[in-house]
Coordinates of C-alpha atoms in Angstrom, one line a residue:
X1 CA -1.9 6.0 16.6
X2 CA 0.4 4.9 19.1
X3 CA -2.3 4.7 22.2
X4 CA -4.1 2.6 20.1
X5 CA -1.1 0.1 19.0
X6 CA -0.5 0.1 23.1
X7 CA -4.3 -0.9 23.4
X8 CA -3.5 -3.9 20.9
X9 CA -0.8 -4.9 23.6
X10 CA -2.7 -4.8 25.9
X11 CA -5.5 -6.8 24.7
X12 CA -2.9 -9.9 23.5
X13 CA -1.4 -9.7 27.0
X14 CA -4.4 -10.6 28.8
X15 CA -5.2 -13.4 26.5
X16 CA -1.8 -14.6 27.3
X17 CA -2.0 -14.7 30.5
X18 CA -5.7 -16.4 30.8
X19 CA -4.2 -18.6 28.8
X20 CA -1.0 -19.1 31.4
X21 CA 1.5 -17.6 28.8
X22 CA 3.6 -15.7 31.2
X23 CA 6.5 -14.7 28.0
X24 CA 6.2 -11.6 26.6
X25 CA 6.4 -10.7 23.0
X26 CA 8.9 -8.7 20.9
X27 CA 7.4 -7.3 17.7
X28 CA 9.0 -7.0 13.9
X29 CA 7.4 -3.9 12.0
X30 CA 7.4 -4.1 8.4
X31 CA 7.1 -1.9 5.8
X32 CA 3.2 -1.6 4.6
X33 CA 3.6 -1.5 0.8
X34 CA 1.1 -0.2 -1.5
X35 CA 0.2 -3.2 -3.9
X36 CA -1.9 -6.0 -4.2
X37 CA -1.9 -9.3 -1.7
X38 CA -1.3 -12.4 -3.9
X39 CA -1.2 -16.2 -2.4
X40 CA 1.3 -18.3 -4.5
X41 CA 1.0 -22.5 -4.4
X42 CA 3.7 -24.8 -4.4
X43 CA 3.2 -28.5 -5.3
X44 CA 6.7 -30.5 -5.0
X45 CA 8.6 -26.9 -5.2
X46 CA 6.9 -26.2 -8.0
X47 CA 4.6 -22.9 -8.4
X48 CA 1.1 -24.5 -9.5
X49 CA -1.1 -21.5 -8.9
X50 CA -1.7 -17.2 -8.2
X51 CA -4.3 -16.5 -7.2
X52 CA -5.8 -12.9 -5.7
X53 CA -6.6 -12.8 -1.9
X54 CA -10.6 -11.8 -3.5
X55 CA -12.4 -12.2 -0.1
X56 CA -10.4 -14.7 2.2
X57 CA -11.7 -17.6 0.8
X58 CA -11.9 -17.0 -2.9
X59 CA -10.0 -15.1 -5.3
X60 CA -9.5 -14.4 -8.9
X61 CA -7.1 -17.4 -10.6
X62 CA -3.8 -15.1 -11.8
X63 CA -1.4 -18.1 -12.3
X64 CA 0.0 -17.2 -16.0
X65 CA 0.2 -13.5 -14.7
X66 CA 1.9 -14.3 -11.9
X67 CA 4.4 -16.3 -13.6
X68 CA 5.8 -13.2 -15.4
X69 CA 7.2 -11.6 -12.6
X70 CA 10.7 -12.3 -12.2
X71 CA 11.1 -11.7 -8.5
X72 CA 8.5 -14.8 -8.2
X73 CA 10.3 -18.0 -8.6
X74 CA 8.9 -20.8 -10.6
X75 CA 10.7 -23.5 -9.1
X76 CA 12.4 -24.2 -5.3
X77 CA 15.4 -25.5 -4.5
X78 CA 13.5 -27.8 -2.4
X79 CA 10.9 -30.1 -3.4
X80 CA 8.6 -29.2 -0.7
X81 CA 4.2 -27.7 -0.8
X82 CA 3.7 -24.7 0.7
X83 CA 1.4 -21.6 0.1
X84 CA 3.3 -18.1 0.2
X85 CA 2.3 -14.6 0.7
X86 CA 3.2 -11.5 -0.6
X87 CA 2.5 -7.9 -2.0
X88 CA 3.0 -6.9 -5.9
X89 CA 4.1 -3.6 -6.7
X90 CA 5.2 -1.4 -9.0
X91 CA 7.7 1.3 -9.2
X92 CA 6.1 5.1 -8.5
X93 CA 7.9 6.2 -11.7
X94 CA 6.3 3.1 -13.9
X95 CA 3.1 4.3 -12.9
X96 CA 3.4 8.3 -13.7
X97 CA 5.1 6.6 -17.1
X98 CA 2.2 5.0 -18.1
X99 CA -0.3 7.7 -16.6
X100 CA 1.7 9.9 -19.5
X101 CA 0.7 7.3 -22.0
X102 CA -3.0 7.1 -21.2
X103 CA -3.4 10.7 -21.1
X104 CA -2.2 10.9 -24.6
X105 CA -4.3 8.3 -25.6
X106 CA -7.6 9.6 -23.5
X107 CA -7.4 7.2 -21.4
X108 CA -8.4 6.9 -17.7
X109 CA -5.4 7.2 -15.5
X110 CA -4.4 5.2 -12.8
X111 CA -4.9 6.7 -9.4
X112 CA -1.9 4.9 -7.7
X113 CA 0.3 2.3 -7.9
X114 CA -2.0 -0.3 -6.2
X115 CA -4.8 0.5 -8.7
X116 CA -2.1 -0.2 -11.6
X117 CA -0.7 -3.4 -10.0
X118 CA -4.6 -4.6 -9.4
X119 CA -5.6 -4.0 -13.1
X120 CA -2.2 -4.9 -14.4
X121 CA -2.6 -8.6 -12.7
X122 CA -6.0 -8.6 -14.1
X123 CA -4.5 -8.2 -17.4
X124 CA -5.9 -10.9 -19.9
X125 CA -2.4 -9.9 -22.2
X126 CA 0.4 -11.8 -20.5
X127 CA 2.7 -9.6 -22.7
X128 CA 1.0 -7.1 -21.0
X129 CA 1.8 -7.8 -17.6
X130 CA 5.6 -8.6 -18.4
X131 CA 5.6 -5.5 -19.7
X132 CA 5.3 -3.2 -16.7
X133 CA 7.9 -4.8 -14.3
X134 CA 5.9 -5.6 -11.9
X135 CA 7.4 -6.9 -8.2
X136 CA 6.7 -9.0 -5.5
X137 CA 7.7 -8.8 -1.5
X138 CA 7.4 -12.1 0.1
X139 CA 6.3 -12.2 3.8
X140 CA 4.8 -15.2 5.5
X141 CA 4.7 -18.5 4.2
X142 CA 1.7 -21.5 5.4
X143 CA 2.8 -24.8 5.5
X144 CA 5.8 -24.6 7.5
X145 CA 7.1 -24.2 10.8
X146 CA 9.4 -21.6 12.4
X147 CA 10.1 -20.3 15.2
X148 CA 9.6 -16.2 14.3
X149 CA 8.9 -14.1 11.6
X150 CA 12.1 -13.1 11.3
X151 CA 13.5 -16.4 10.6
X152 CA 10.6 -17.2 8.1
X153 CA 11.6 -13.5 6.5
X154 CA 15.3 -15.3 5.7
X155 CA 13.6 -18.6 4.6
X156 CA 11.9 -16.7 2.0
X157 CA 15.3 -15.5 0.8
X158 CA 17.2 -18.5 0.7
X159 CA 14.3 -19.6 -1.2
X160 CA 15.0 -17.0 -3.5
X161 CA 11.9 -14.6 -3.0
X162 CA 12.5 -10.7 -2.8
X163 CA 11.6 -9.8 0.7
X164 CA 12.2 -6.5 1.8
X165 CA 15.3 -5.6 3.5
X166 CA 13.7 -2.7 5.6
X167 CA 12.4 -4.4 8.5
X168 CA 13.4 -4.4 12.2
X169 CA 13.0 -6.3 15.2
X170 CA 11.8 -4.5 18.0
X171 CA 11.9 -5.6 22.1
X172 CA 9.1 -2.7 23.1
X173 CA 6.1 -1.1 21.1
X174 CA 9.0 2.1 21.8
X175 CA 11.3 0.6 19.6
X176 CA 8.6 -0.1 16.7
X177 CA 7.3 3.9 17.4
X178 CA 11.0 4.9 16.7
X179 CA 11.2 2.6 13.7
X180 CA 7.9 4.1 12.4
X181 CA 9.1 7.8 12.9
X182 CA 12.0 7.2 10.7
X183 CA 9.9 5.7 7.9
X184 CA 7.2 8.7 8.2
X185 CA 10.0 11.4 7.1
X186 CA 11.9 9.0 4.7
X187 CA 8.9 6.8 3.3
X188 CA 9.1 9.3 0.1
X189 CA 12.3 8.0 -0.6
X190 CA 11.6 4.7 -1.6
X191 CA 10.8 3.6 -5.5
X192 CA 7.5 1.7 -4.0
X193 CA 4.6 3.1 -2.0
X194 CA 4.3 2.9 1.6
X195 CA 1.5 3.7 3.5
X196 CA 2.4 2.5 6.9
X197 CA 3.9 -0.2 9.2
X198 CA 2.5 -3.6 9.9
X199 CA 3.7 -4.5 13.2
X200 CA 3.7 -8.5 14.0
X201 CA 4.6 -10.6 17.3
X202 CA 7.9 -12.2 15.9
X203 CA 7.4 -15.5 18.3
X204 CA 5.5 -17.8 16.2
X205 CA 4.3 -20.2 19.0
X206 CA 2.6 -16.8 20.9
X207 CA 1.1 -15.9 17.5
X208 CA -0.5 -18.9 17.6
X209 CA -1.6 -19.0 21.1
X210 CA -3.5 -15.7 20.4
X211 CA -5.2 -17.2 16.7
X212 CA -7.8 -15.3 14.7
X213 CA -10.4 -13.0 14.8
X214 CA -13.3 -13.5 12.2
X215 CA -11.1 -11.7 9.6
X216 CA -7.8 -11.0 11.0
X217 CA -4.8 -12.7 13.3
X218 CA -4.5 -10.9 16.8
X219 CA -1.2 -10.9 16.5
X220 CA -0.9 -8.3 13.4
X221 CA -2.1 -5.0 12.9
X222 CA -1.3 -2.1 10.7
X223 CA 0.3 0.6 11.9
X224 CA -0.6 3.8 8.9
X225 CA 1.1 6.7 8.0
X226 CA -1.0 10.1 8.9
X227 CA -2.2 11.4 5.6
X228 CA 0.1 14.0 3.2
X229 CA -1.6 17.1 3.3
X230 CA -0.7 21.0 2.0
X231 CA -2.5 23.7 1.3
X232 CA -2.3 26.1 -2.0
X233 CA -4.4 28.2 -3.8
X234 CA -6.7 27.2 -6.8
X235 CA -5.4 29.3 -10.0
X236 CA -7.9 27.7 -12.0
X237 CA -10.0 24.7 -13.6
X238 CA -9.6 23.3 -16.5
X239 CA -11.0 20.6 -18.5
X240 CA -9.9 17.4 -20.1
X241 CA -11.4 15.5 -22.2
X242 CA -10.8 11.8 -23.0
X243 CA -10.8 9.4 -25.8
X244 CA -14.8 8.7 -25.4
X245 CA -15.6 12.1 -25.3
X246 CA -15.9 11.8 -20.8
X247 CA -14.9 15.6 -19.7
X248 CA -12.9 15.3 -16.2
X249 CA -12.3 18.9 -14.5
X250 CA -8.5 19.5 -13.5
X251 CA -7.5 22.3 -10.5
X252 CA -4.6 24.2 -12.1
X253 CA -2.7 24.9 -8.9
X254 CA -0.1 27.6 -7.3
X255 CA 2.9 24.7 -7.3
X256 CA 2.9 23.1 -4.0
X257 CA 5.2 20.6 -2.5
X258 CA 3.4 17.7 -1.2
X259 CA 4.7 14.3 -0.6
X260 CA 8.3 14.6 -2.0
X261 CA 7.0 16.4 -5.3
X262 CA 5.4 19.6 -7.0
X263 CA 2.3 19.6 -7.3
X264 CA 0.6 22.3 -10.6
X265 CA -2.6 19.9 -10.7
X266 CA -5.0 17.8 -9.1
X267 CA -8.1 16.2 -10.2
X268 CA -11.2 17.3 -9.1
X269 CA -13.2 13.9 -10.4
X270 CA -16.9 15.6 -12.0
X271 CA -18.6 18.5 -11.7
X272 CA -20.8 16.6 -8.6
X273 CA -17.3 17.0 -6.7
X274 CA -17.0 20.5 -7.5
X275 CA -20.7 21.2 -6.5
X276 CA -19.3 19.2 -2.9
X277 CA -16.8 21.1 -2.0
X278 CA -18.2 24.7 -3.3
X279 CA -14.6 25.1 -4.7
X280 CA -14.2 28.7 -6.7
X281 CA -11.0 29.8 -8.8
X282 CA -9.1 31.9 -6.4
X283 CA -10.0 29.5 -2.9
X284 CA -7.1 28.2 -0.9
X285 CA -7.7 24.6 -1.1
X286 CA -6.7 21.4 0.9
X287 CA -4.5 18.8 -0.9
X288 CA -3.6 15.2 0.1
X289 CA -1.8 12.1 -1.2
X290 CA -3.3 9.7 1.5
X291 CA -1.0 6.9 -0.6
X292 CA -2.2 8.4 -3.3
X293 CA 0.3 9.7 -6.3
X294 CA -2.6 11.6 -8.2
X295 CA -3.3 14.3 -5.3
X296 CA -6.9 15.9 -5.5
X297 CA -8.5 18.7 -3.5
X298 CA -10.5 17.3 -0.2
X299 CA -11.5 20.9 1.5
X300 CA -11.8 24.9 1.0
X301 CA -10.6 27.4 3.4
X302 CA -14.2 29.3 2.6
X303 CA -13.0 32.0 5.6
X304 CA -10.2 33.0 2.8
X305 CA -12.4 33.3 0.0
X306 CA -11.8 36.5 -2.7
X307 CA -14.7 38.4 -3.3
X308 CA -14.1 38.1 -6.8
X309 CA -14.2 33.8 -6.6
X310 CA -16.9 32.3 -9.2
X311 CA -18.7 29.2 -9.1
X312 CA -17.6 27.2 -12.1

């Protein structure tokens, strides 16, 4: 919340001025996409490897994957070795596409369009993964030297990277809040998934004066989205039942708009879940998409319970 993004400020401007820094920061606030972190080499402006960000230090080798997505350019116009980073993703309407086909098929669906773009770079079937269109954001390249994020953001695009257009630079944490209101009521909108902001000092040399944490740089955090939520009453529970024979329990629901669609169904996971929650055909139950597109059932409103309501 914004207290906390104030408490961030706060923290980075004491360790400037400890330091001596007297200057104070303006911000940039990107839009926090939904997809998977990938680290791209460059040897002589040539792409030599993908890799996953795995746990910092290692990740899984994705190189021929990688390669197949067109927003990812093999070669630089500049003959130069740098390491860039950026976010794959895939279009919301790819992944409820595919969902379709999987479901036919029995078929575990994909529960969002990070899980797809994970298990889609993790393809062993480079056909595969050229198949599904998959995209790339660029947003911060190693190796070089700038002066802010902002002019690294257009080096990526003369470059010829895909970096997103939606960004802003901001002179108060005010100006990101406003920023980050807009993108709450509109973040539906987009083709991609959003979940939030990630709100960055654009001065490079003050990003460096404040370093690293053990896993993070101090002068980036991530700014989320609150979670979707709506509330709707359970009409029943169904069952489907996959290629291998797994059963999966389904809430047939009273449609409900949540997150810029209707929702008729949610998945309620296994029966364990059910047992959880104590949900009973007739409860009013509590939805959410917390950057989600498959929504599911996260509480009961037990104080509205029919008499009539059965444990399934």
């Amino acid at each position: 919340n914004f207290a906390e993004l104030k408490e961030w400020e706060e923290r980075n401007s004491s360790m400037l001025q400890k330091k001596g820094i007297a200057q104070s920061p303006t911000y940039i606030a990107e839009l926090k996409i939904d997809g998977l972190k990938i680290v791209l080499t460059y040897q002589d402006g040539i792409l030599v490897r993908g890799a996953t960000r795995g746990d910092g230090e290692v990740g899984e080798d994705i190189t021929e994957n990688v390669k197949t997505i067109r927003s990812i350019p093999l070669v630089l116009p500049e003959k130069i070795s740098i390491t860039v980073i950026g976010e794959a993703w895939i279009k919301k309407e790819d992944l409820v596409s595919l969902n379709k086909e999987r479901e036919k098929e029995g078929l575990p669906l994909y529960a969002n369009t990070r899980n797809l773009a994970a298990g889609t770079l993790r393809q062993l079937d480079t056909r595969i993964v050229s198949s599904r269109n998959l995209q790339l954001f660029a947003y911060d390249i190693e190796g070089g030297v700038y002066i802010s994020q902002k002019e690294e953001l257009s080096v990526l695009s003369s470059y010829g990277f895909l970096v997103n257009k939606d960004h802003q630079v901001c002179s108060s944490l005010h100006e990101v809040q406003d920023f980050y209101d807009i993108w709450t009521n509109k973040r539906d909108k987009e083709v991609y998934g959003i979940d939030g902001l990630v709100v960055k000092i654009n001065e490079r040399s003050l990003w460096d004066d404040l370093g690293y944490t053990a896993k993070s740089p101090r002068g980036g955090i991530a700014y989320k989205f609150p979670a979707e939520e709506a509330a709707t009453k359970l009409l029943a529970i169904t069952c489907q039942v996959g290629r291998t024979g797994a059963v999966t329990p389904v809430a047939e629901l009273e449609p409900v708009l949540l997150a810029g669609s209707r929702v008729r169904r949610a998945t309620l996971h296994n029966q364990e879940e059910i047992e959880r929650l104590d949900v009973r055909v007739g409860d009013t139950v509590s939805l959410r998409k917390a950057g989600d597109v498959i929504p599911e059932i996260f509480d009961v409103f037990k104080e509205l319970r029919p008499k009539e309501a059965k444990k399934f």
